[in-house]
GROMACS .gro file of C-alpha atoms in nm:
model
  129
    1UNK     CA    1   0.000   0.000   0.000
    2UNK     CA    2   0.168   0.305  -0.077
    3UNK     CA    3   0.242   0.583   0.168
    4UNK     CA    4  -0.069   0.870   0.214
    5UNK     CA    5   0.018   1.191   0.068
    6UNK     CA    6   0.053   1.456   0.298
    7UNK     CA    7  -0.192   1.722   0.346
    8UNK     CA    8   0.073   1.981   0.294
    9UNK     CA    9   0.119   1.818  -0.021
   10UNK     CA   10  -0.267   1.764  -0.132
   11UNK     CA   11  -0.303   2.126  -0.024
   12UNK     CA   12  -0.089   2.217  -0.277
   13UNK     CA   13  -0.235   1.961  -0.513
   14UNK     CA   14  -0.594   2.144  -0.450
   15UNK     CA   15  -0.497   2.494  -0.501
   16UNK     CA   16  -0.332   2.454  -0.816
   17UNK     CA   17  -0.666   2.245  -0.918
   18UNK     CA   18  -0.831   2.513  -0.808
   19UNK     CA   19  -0.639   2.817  -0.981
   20UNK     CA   20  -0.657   2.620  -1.287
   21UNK     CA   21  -1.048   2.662  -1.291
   22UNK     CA   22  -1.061   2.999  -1.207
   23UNK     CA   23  -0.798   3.073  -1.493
   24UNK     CA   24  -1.169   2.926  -1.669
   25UNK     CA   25  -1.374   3.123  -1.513
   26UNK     CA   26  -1.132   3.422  -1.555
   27UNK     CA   27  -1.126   3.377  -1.948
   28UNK     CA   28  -1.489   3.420  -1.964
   29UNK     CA   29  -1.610   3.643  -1.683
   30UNK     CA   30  -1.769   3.975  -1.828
   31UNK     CA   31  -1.556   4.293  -1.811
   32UNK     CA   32  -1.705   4.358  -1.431
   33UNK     CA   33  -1.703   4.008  -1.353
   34UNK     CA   34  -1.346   3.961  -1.459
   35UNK     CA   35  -1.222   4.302  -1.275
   36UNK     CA   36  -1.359   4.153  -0.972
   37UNK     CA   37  -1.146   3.846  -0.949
   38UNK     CA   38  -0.842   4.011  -1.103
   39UNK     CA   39  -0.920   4.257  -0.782
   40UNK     CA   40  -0.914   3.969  -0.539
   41UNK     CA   41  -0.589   3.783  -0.738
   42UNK     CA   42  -0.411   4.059  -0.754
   43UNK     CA   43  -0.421   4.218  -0.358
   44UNK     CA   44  -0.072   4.236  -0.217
   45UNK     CA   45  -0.133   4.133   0.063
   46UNK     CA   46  -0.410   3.923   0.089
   47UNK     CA   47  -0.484   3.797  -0.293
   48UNK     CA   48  -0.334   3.531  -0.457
   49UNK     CA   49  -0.031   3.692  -0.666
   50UNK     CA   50   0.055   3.835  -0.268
   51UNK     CA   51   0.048   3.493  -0.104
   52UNK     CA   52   0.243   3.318  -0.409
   53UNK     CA   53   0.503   3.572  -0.288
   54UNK     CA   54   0.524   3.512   0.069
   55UNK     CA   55   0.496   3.148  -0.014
   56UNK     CA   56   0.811   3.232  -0.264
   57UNK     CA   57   0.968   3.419   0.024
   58UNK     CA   58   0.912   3.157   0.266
   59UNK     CA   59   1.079   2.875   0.022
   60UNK     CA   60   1.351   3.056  -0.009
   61UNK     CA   61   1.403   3.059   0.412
   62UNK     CA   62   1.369   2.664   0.370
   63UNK     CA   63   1.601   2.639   0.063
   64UNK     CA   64   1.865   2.888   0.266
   65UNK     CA   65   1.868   2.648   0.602
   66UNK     CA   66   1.900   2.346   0.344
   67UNK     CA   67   2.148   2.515   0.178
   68UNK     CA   68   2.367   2.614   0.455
   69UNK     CA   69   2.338   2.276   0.597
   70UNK     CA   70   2.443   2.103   0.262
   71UNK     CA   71   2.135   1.935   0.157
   72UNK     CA   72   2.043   2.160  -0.098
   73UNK     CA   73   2.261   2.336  -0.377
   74UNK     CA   74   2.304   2.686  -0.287
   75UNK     CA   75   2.158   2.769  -0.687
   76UNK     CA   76   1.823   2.681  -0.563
   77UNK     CA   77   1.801   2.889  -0.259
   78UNK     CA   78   1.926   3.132  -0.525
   79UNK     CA   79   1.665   3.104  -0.766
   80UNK     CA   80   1.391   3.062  -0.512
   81UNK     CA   81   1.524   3.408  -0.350
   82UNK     CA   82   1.490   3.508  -0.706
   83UNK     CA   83   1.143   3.403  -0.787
   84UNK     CA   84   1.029   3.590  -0.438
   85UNK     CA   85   1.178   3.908  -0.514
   86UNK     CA   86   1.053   3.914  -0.904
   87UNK     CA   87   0.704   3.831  -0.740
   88UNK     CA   88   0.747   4.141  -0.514
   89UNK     CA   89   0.853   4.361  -0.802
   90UNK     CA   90   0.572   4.258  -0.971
   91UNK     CA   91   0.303   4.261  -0.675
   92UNK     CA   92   0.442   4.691  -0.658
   93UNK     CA   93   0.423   4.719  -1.062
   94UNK     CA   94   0.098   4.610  -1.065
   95UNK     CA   95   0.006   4.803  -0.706
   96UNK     CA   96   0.012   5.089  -0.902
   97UNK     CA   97  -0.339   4.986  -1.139
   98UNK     CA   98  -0.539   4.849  -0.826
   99UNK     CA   99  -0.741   5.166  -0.857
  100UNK     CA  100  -0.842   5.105  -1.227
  101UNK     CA  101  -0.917   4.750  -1.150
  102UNK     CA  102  -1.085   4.842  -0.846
  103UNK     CA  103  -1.322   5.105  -1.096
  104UNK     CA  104  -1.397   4.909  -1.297
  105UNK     CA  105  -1.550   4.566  -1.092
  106UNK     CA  106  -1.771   4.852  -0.947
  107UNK     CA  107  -2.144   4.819  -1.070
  108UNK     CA  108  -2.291   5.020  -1.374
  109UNK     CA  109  -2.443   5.341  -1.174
  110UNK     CA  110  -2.207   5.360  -0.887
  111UNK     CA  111  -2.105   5.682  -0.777
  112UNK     CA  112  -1.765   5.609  -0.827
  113UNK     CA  113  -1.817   5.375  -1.165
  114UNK     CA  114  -1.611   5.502  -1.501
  115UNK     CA  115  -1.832   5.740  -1.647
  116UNK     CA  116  -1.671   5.733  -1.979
  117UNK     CA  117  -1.584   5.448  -2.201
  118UNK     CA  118  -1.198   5.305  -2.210
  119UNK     CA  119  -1.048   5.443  -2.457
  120UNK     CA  120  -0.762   5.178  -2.629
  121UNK     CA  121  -0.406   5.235  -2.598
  122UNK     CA  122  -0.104   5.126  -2.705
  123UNK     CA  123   0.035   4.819  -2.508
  124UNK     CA  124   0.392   4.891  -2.307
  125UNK     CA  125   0.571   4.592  -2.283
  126UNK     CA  126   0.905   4.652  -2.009
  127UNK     CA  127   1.125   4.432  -1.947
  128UNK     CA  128   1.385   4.397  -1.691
  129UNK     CA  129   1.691   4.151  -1.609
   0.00000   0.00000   0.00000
């Protein structure tokens, strides 16, 4: 009989189930609909993309101790480091548009809804290494 899998480890199993459907739902929310999860994934603190980070973060703690003590090749408490502070760069980047997301999950007739219609822009692509 093989060995149960831990709950850490199912935990883990069922949120990544779990982001993959509402990367679904995501894809065909309505405009409002859609603002309002991107508003909940994106918090910094308490929304996914913030959570990923301190889970990044807190990896990279484990992969340092493992590290240090030999176990682990100091490259991966490197790159986990890594991942944790490109998460954190991105959690501020995106910081700065919580407003616009926030205005636009309102509801139609809100005092505080987008009175006039988006107009399109060009799309900025940065990158940074």
């Amino acid at each position: 009989m093989p060995a149960p899998i831990p709950y850490a480890v199912a935990l883990a199993e069922d949120i990544a189930h779990r982001l993959g459907q509402l990367t679904e739902h995501l894809a065909q929310a309505p405009p409002r609909q859609a603002a309002q999860i991107l508003d909940k994934v994106l918090d910094a603190e308490e929304g996914i993309l913030g959570r990923a980070t301190g889970l990044m973060a807190t990896g990279s703690s484990f992969a340092q101790h493992h590290a240090q003590a030999g176990a682990f090749p100091p490259e991966v408490w490197l790159a986990l480091g890594r991942a944790a502070n490109e998460l954190n760069d991105i959690c501020l980047d995106l910081d700065e548009h919580a407003d616009d997301i926030r205005r636009l999950a309102l509801p139609q007739g809100s005092e505080h809804a987008v009175a006039a219609k988006p107009v399109a822009s060009d799309m900025v692509i940065r990158r940074r290494r």
